[in-house]
Structures are given as structure tokens and as C-alpha cells.
Amino acid sequence: MGYRPGNSGPSTASNSLRILETVARLGTGTTAKEISDALQMAPATVYRMVNALVGDEYLVRTADLRGFALGHAISGLIAAATPPNISTAARSEIEKFRTGNRFPVHLILIQNASLKIADDDPDYPLQMKFEVMRYPHASAAGKLMLAHLDESARPFLKGPLAEVTRHTITNRSVLEKQLVEIRVAGQATEINELEEGSSCLALPVNLPNGPVQAALCLSGPSERFSAICERAEAARVTATRLAPLIF
Amino acid sequence: MLETEEAGVTDEPQLRAASVLRLGSLPGSLSWLIRECREPVCTSESWFLVSARGDRFISSRSPVEGLNRRKLSFLPVFAQAVAAVAPAGAMAVIPALVFPAFARGSAAPNLVVTFGAAMALMVLVSFCLRPMAKRMAAVSGLYSYTAKGLGQRAAITAGWSAIFGYGLVAMAGLLAVGTYADQILVNLGVGLAEPKLSMVLAIFIAMGAAWYLMVRGIQISAWFTLTMECISIGLLTVLMIVYFSLNAPAVSFDSVFAWSGDSDSLWIGIVVAVSAFVGFESAATLGGEAHKPFISVPRTLTWTPVLAGTLYLLAAISQDLALAEAPLAIMTSSTPLSDLFAQTSPLFAAVLDLGIAASWFACTIASLSALVRILFCMGREGVAPRLAGRIHAVHQTPSSAIMVVMPIVAIVPLVVIVSGASPEQGLVILFTLGAYGYLGAYLLASASLPFFLRRIGEDTYSSWILGALTPLVLGFMLWKATSVSILTGSLQAFVYAGVLLISIAYSTILKVRSPERLSSVGIYDETVDADLYRGGSN
């Protein structure tokens, strides 16, 4: 018994996280006793907490009821906290598309109602990185994300729409209308909305019937926007190939 | 199986014999799975996630698969327990059953003390069951808990005891439905010349409806029963308030708290009062079907006895007051409350009867739901006919078990009515006998608590104290009630003793003749790989 009385940790919340971590570290079949020894916590406290975690299905019991394993409820936490790995195969797929293309190509991940630049074009890096992430209503990738947000995430995006350039959509109903169009067309565009003189086309990257998890963006000067749009079909083919390589 | 191959056994019959031998030492569920896997139903995708620590494993299939797994939200689970308790029906009938028992003797301890003691006892039992419900998603309640605590043989006795209890309460429920349905017609002035006919008819209708609802699924039947129960509790409360405000009897609260009994009649009174609480543990048969079983089942186990107890105490106080003034004919009637109301207004009484009948109907469904799940488990384990372990392909309910049980349960109340025996006598006998069954199962299951926890390495001092105290109190009470009932010439205790003896004999035969079947006792809804992080769906 490695338990020292009076050392049952700082708080219930952090203790439960430490218990989860211990089970993850010690592996399937870790017993309450092993957790109690590893964390120097009172056995009764550990029993109470593991049962609470089992109740919420963060932990599950093995068939003999003695041991614990990580339950499906932490899948949500882990999936949200860890970005998908952009494999070499995925990067070379993007690279192949770039070589057949005169316009900069970026891959932007859409996760938990936020954007993350996963693969920036090495030759023409994104100029407005901060703005892309901060003002989703002003960029093609951002609008693609907004268009596919589920209902539960929508309330978080209330508030006034900032005017990044003169062309940024600041009227919510106009934006809502455009989001519907984006869902129908399966692609999002942005012309002078994030940066004067620059425009972008974003295509969704998703598994068949899966949620949109990334945007493949083709950007370029606004006067060349029609030329960018001509590349849409090729980009869509790449996006379809990319999805199974990433997710 | 791997073990036997390593031992160099290659011959097929020999392998089979060796694996059967080996099964005896495996945990019940594993031996179940291995046995199932030998049969062609098992596909190649079955696998175990075996821990590096001993025989801890997680399989891809649950031994009770086929049930509609993890779908039921908290309310239906709670509804199952509340309906099985049938507070509205019990409020109306059981104090009355306790009352004449006292009325016959000169000295009667009062209802409040009796119900208070019964409530305390049931809360104690719920404290014992809770820790187990938090750790195991049982599909057969007390039976599963006992199997993991006191072992397989004790579990068979507990299981039979519980089946006996659920079965008799379901029968009593049907009988009460018949009695009250007839009473409704009488109060409305449309009573048939032959009351037997209307009772038999009501029982047939109730049986058919119960059958349909149970096969359709616990989701529907639970909602139905909860609605019924809420309506009838509401009705009863409103009617009682109205009655008291209309009659404004010269209420003297002295009688409510007066102590005038001897302890012997108190014990038998408590047993009858306990039968008003039994059924609260039936939520523990929904472990496999409940959405978050480790939260909803323990919560239900904790709160149902408290809620029911509060209602009973209120009902006991008000009935004590109302019936104290009532003529003896009403006091000794099987439907005293409605007779009391009938004095004021027959329509009142009819509405009240409807509520009570609905409550008993819900109780029948809930008790049978619990019963068939135990039988289903036994069928899967092989200690009951395999047929009982089948699941309805569409509704995912243990429909075969329902089909086996339903006619048996319906025949008894029908026989009581057709034979011309008094329904109130029938009710008293069925309830008290049923209470024996429940108490026996409670005793074994609460004694299981410390052993259950020790088996999984989580026992605490408090669990040993609780696990010793509760069975002792239950046992003492059973002993007292049994001796009193034997002294009064009742055969009930012998009937229950007979059930116990048969179950012990059966488990002994199993141990000798087919130990592998006995060893598979104790299946429950195990963790499957879909419950794991990155399991199944991911």
C-alpha cells in the first residue's frame, strides 16, 4: 500500500483526469488498487471516482469487473484535442496538384468550429494567416466551415461581423443566404473579402457522407478568379483522393 | 481452448471434453462465449482484447446480445421501478391488508410505525444493491448480483426466489385489475349480474395488453406504465384531499402515533408493508438496455424506495384517520378506500378505482418485464430452457420468455376467480407469498455485496458492515414473520420453503450433472469493444 493519508490530490476534477491518464498509461485491465497505488490516493476515493467515470463511460470495466480500460466517451475529447495527421501520402497528393497548377494551393483543417492551416503552399505562403483564422465569414475556407457547422456550434458564432475589407459580408442574412448556396454548390468562394485584390476557391474534403473536415483552397489575384474556377474540377478530384488519406 | 491445444490434445472429442473440463475454471461469461463460439452462429470476427494482467478481457460480443442495448433513457428506467412498486395501487390496497390483520387482534401497532420500519429496511437494501449496480450492468438484477457475490448456486436460489416474487406479484396485479374493474362497473351502476364474468374478462384484456406492450419493448411499456402511475397517484392524492375537505372528520392525530401493538404483529405487518415496496430493485434488470446503466440504475435504486415510502406514510396517516371512523365492513373490505369514497360519491369511487386498476396493470407489466429478463438470462446460461434465451428479431425483447410466462401468470388469478374464492383472500395470499420471494432474494443479494466487492478487489469496511447488517435484519424479520405465520396455521412459509428446497436441489443436480452450465451462471451485459475508446465505430 503506497497510500499516504492526506494526499488525495488537489481536486476531484484533476484527480479524475489523473485516473484516466493512469489507465491509459498502465493499459487495459488496470485495477482500482493499481490506480490507487500509482496515484497515492485513498482506495475509497479511487473507487468512488472510477465508478463516477464508469458511469459516464469514460472508463469501462473488463469482463471480470476488476480491471478498467478507456471508454468510448473519451473519444470525443481525444479526437477534438488531436488534429488528424497529414500523412506523407496526403502531402504528396497535394504536391502533385500544386505542380499541375499556377495558383497557390493550401490545405486548411476544419475542427471544432475553428480553422487550422495544415499545409501552406511553400512557394506562395498565405499572407493573411491571422485574418483567415479570426474572421471565418471573410474567407472561402471559413465560409465553408460556417456552412457545415452543426446546430450546436452555431450560437458560438454570434456577434457583429467585422469588416475586414470593403467587400466583406457584414450583413448576417446575406451571409446566411450565401452559406445555403455554398452547401448546395459544394464549394465556397471569396473575392476581395479577406484581402483587396485577392480571391480564393475552397473545396470540401470529406469522406463520403462524412462531415467536412478540411478545405482545399486555391487562391490567386481577383482578376484571375475565372481561371481559378476552371481548376475547380481538378481540385475536387484531389480533395476526394485526399479525404481517405487524412481521416 | 488454446490451453487444451497446448496440452497436446488434438483428437476432436478429446478436445471437446478437455475444453469442457477447462470451462469450469473460467469466468462464467468467458465460458459462455467459448461455448457459443463452438456453435456455427459465431462468426470469425469474434475476438478478445485480453489484458496482459491475468484473464481480464473485453470481447466483441456481450453474452446478452440481442437486447436493445443502451437505448433507454433515465425516465423509463425509473418508470420500470416505480411501476413495479405500484405506489398508487399499494397505497390503496396494502395498508388495508395490514389493517385487518391488526383489526382481528385486539392490539394493533399503527400503520405509520409499520410503514416507517419497512421503508427503513428497504432503504438499507437499496444501499446494498447500489454499489453493485454501479459496477455491473446486470440484466437479471438480484440474480446477477448474487452470482458475482455468493456464487452460482446461491444465485440460482436468489433467481428462483425473485422469479417467484415477481410472478406472484404479477398474478396479484392481474387479480387486482379484475377486482377493481368489477368495482368500477358496480360503482357506475352497470355491474354485471355475474361479477366473475366481468373480472375474467378484465383479466383477459389486461393479459393481452400486457403481452403486446412487453413484446413491443420496454421503451413503450415503461412510458405507458409511468403515465398510468402518475395519473393514478395524482388521482389518489386529489381524491383524498377532496374527501377530507368534504368530510372534515373530527381528526385526532393521537391515533396516528399511538403505540398499541405487540411486536409479533408488528413483524408480520412489516412483511406485508414491505410488499408495498418490493419491485424497486427491478430497475436492475435493465442494465443492458439502459442508456447509462451505471448512473440511471443506481439512481433509481436509491430514490424509488424513498419516494414510495413518503407516499405510503402520507397514505397510511390519512387512511389511519379515515378508516378509524369507518364501519367494520369497510375496514375489512379488499377495496376499503373505494368503499369509503363510495359512501360520498360513487363517481369518485369509480375514478379512484380506475386509477388503482391502472396502477396494478402497470405493476403487472413491470413485474413481468423483470421476471422475463431473469428467465432470459437463465435461458442464455443454459440453466433454464434455451428457448427462454431467444430475442424477438424486430423488437429486441425476450419474447419467448414472455410467451412461456404469460399463460402461467394469468391462470392463477383466473382460477381464484372461477373457483369462487374471495379475491381479497387471494390478494393477501399472493402478496405475502410474493413478499417471501422478494425478501429471500434481497437477503441473498445484500449478503452478496461484500463478496462481490472483494471479488473485484474494491471492498471497504462499510461494505462489510452493510453486507452483514442488512441480511441479518432481513433474516430476523423473515424468521419472525415465518414463525408468526406458522403459529396462525398458514402454509405460506412452507410453500416458500418448498421453492427454496427445490432450487437448492436443482443447483445441486446441476453441479453434479453439468457443472459447465452452472459455471456460466452470472452473465451480464459486458463491455464490448464498441464501448472502448477507438473500439468498433472508430
PDB file of C-alpha atoms in Angstrom, chain A residues 8 27 34 49 64 106 172 220 237 247:
ATOM      1  CA  SER A   8      -5.572  12.730  -2.160  1.00  0.00           C
ATOM      2  CA  GLY A  27      -3.165  -0.215 -20.117  1.00  0.00           C
ATOM      3  CA  GLU A  34      -3.152  -0.247  -9.074  1.00  0.00           C
ATOM      4  CA  MET A  49     -14.099   8.257  -8.745  1.00  0.00           C
ATOM      5  CA  ASP A  64     -14.163  -9.772 -14.694  1.00  0.00           C
ATOM      6  CA  HIS A 106      -3.397  25.368 -49.232  1.00  0.00           C
ATOM      7  CA  ARG A 172     -25.896  38.297 -41.389  1.00  0.00           C
ATOM      8  CA  GLY A 220      -4.965  33.964 -56.653  1.00  0.00           C
ATOM      9  CA  VAL A 237     -10.732  15.174 -57.682  1.00  0.00           C
ATOM     10  CA  PHE A 247      -9.252  10.900 -41.958  1.00  0.00           C
TER      11      PHE A 247
END
